[in-house]
mmCIF file of C-alpha atoms in Angstrom:
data_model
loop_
_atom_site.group_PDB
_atom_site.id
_atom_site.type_symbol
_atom_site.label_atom_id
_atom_site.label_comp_id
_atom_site.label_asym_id
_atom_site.label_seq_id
_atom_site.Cartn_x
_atom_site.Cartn_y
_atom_site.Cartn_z
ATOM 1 C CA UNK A 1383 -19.227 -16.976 -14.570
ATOM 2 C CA UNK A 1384 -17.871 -19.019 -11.610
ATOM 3 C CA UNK A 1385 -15.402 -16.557 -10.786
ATOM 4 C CA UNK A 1386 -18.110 -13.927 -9.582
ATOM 5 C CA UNK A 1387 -20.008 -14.370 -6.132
ATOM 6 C CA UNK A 1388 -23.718 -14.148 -5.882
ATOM 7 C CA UNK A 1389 -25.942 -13.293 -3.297
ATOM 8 C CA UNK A 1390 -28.085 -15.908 -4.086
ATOM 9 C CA UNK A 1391 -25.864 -18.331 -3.790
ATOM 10 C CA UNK A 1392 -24.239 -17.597 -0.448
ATOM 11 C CA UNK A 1393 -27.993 -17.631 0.922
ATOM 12 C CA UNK A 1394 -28.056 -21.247 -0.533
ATOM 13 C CA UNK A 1395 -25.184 -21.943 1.378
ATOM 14 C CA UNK A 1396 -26.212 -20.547 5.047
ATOM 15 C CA UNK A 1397 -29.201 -22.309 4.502
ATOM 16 C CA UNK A 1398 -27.140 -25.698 3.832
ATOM 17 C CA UNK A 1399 -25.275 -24.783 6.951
ATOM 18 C CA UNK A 1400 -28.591 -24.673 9.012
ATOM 19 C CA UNK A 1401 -30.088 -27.842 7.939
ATOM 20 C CA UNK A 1402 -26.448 -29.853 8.326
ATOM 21 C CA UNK A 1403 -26.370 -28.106 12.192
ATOM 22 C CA UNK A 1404 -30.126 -29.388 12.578
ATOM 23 C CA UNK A 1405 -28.599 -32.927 11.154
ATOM 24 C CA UNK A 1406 -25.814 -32.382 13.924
ATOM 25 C CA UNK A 1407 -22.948 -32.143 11.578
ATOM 26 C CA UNK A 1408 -21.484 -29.690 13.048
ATOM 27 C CA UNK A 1409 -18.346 -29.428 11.684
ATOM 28 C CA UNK A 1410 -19.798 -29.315 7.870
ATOM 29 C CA UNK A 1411 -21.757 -26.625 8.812
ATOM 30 C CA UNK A 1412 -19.220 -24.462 10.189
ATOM 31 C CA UNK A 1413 -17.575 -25.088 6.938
ATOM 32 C CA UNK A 1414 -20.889 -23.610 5.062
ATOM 33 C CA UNK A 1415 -21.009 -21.073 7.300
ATOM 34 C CA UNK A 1416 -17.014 -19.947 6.873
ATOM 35 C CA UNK A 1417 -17.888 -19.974 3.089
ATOM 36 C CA UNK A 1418 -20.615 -17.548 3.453
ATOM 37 C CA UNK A 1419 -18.414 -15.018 5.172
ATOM 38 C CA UNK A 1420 -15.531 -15.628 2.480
ATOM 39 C CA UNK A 1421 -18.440 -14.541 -0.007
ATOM 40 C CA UNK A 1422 -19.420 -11.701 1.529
ATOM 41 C CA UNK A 1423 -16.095 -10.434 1.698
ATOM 42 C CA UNK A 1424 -15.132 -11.424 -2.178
ATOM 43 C CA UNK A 1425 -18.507 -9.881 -3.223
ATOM 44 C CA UNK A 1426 -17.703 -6.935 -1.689
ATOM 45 C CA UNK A 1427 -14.669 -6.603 -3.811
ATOM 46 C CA UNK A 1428 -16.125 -7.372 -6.883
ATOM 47 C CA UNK A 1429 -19.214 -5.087 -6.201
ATOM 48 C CA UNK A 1430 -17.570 -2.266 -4.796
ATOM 49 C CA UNK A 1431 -14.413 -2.140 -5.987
ATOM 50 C CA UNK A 1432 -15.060 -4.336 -9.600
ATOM 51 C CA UNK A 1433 -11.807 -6.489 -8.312
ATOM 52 C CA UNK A 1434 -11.669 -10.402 -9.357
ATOM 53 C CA UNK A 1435 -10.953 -11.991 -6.513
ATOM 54 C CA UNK A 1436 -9.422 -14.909 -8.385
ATOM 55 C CA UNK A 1437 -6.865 -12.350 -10.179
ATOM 56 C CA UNK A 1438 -7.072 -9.587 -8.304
ATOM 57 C CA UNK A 1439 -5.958 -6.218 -9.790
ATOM 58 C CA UNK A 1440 -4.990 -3.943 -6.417
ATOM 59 C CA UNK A 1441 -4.479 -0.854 -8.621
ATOM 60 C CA UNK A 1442 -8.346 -0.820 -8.383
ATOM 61 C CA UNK A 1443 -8.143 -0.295 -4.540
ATOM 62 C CA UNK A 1444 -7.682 3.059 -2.503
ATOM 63 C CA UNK A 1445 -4.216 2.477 -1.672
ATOM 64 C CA UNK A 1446 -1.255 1.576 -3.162
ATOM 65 C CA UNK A 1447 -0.254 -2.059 -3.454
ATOM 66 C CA UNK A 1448 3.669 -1.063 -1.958
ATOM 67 C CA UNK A 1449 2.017 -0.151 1.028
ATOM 68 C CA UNK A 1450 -0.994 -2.558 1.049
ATOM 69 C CA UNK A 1451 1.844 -5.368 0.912
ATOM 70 C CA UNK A 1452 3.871 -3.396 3.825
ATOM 71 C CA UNK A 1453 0.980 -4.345 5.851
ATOM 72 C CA UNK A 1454 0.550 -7.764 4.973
ATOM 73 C CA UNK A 1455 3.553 -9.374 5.894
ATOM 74 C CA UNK A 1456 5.660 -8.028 2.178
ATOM 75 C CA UNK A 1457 3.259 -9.914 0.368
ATOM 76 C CA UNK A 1458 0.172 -9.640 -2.028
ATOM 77 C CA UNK A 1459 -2.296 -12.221 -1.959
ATOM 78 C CA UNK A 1460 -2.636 -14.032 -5.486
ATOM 79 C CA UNK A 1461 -6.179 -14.575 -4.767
ATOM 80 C CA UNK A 1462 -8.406 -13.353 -2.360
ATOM 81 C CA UNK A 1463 -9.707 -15.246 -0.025
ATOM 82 C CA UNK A 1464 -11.164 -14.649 3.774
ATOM 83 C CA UNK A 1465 -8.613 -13.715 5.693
ATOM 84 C CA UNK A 1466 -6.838 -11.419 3.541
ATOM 85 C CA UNK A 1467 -10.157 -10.133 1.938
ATOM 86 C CA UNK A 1468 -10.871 -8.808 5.388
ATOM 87 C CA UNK A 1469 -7.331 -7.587 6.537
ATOM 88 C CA UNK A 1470 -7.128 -5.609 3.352
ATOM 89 C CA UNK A 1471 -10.794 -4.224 3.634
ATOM 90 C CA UNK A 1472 -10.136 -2.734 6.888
ATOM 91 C CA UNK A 1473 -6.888 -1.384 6.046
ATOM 92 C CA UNK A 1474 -8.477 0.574 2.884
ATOM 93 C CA UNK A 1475 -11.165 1.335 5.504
ATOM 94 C CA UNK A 1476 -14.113 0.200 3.848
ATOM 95 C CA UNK A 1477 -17.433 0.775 6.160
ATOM 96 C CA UNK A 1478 -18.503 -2.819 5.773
ATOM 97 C CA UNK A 1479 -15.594 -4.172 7.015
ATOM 98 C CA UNK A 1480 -14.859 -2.283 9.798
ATOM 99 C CA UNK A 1481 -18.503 -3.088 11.239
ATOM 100 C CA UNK A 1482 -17.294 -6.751 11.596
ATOM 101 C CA UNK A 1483 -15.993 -7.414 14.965
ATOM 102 C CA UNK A 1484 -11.916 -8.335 14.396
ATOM 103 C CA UNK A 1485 -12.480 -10.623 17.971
ATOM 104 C CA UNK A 1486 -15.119 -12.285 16.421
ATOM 105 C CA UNK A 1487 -13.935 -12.552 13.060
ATOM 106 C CA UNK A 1488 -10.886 -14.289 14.531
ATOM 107 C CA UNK A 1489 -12.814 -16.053 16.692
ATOM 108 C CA UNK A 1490 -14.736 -17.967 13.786
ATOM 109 C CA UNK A 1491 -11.573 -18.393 11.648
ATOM 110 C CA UNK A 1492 -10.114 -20.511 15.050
ATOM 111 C CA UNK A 1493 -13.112 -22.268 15.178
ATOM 112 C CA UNK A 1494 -13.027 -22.888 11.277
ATOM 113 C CA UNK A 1495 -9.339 -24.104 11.396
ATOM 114 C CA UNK A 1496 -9.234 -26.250 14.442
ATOM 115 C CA UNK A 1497 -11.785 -28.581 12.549
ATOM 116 C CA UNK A 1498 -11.056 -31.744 11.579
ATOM 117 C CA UNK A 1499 -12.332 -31.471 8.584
ATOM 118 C CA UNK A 1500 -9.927 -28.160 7.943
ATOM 119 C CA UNK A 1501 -6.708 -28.126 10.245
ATOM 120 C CA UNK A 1502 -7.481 -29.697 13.207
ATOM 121 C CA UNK A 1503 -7.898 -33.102 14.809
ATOM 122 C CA UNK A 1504 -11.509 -32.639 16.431
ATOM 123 C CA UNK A 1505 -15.016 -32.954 15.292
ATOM 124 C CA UNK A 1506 -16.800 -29.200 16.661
ATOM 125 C CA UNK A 1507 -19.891 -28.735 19.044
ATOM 126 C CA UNK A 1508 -22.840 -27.260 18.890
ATOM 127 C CA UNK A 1509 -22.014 -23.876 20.437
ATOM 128 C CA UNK A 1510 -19.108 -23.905 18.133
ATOM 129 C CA UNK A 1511 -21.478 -23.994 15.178
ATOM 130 C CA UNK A 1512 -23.768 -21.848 16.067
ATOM 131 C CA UNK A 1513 -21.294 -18.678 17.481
ATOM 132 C CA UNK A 1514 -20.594 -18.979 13.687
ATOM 133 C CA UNK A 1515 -24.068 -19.687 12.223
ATOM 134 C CA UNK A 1516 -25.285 -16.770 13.749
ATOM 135 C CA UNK A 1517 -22.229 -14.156 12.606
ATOM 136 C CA UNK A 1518 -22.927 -15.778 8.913
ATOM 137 C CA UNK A 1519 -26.185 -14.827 9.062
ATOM 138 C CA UNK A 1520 -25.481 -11.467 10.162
ATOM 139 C CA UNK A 1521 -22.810 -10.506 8.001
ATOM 140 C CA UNK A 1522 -24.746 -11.810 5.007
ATOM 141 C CA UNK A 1523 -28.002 -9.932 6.009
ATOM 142 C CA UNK A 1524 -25.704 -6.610 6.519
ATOM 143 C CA UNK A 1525 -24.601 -7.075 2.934
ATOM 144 C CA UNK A 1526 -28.148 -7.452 1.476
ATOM 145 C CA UNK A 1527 -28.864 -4.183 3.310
ATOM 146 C CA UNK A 1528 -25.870 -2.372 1.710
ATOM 147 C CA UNK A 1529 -27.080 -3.632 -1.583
ATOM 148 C CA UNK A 1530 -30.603 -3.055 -0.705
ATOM 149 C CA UNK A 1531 -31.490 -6.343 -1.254
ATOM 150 C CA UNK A 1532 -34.551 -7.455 0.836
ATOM 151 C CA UNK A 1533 -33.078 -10.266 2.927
ATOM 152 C CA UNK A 1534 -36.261 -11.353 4.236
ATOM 153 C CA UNK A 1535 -38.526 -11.152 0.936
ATOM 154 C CA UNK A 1536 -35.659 -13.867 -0.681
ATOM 155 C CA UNK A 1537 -35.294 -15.986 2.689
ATOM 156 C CA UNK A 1538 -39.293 -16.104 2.541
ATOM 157 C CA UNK A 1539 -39.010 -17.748 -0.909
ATOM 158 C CA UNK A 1540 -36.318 -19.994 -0.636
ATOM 159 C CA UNK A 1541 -37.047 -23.372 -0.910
ATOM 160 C CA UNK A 1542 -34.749 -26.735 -0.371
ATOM 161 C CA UNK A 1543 -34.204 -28.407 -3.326
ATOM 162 C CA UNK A 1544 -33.485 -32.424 -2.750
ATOM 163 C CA UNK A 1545 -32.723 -34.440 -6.137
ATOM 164 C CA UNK A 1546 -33.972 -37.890 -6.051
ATOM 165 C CA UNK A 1547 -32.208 -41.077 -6.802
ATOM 166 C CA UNK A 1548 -34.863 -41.140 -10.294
ATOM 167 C CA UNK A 1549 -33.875 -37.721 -11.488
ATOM 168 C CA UNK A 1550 -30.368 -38.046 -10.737
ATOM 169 C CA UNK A 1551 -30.354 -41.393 -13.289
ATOM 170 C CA UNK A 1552 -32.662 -39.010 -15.235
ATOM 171 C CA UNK A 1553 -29.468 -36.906 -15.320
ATOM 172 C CA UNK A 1554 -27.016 -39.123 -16.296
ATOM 173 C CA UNK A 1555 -28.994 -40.623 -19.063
#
């Protein structure tokens, strides 16, 4: 089911992040790295409060959807996505959100948006990359914990996996 997030997956994807920042693609891993935060937010929805972030039902939530939308800007979002994920997180006040930092989280959305490959005109640096590599990596590892999932048992076993130009025509055939 594509619609629902997995843990497993947004580990695949920080890791992706790391080896395009040790490539010095900067900019592609910031991208990674923004995904992975946009995960942890929509699998906290769909964990904790068994909401599809694709088709969101807000009657689900602690709060009604009048005054959820009162708060963001007269409108509800028709899918969740980072941004409003988090605002509406912190205004139910759920515990994992509010142990984000709001400076940093729109810190990395700035970063994330003045990319040339999202919004802006310039390629991003290295410190860039990693302010957000680093709050990824946090804010995933803080979810495992509030899942008690052991982070470090499932980073131990992960593995790259590279296809080759023979399987790949293996594929296709």
């Amino acid at each position: 089911n594509l619609s629902i997030s997995s843990l497993t997956i947004l580990l695949d994807i920080l890791l992706n992040g790391k080896r395009l920042e040790k490539l010095k693609k900067y900019s592609e891993a910031v991208i990674c790295y923004y995904r992975v935060l946009e995960g942890c937010i929509q699998y906290r929805f769909q964990k904790t409060y068994r909401i599809d972030t694709s088709r969101p039902d807000y009657h689900r939530l602690p709060m009604s959807e009048e005054t959820l939308s009162k708060h963001l800007d007269g409108r509800l979002p028709v899918h969740i996505a980072f941004n409003d994920g988090y605002r509406i997180l912190c205004l139910i006040g759920d515990p994992f959100a509010k142990e984000l930092d709001p400076k940093l989280v729109k810190s990395i959305q700035q970063i994330r948006n003045y990319s040339i490959l999202i919004h802006g005109v310039r390629p991003l640096n290295l410190t860039q990359c990693q302010v957000c590599g680093t709050f990824a990596e946090e804010v995933l590892k803080k979810l495992f914990e509030v899942y008690d999932i052991d982070y470090d048992d499932l980073i131990a076993k992960a593995k790259p996996c590279s296809l080759d130009f023979a399987l790949f025509i293996e594929l296709l055939s």
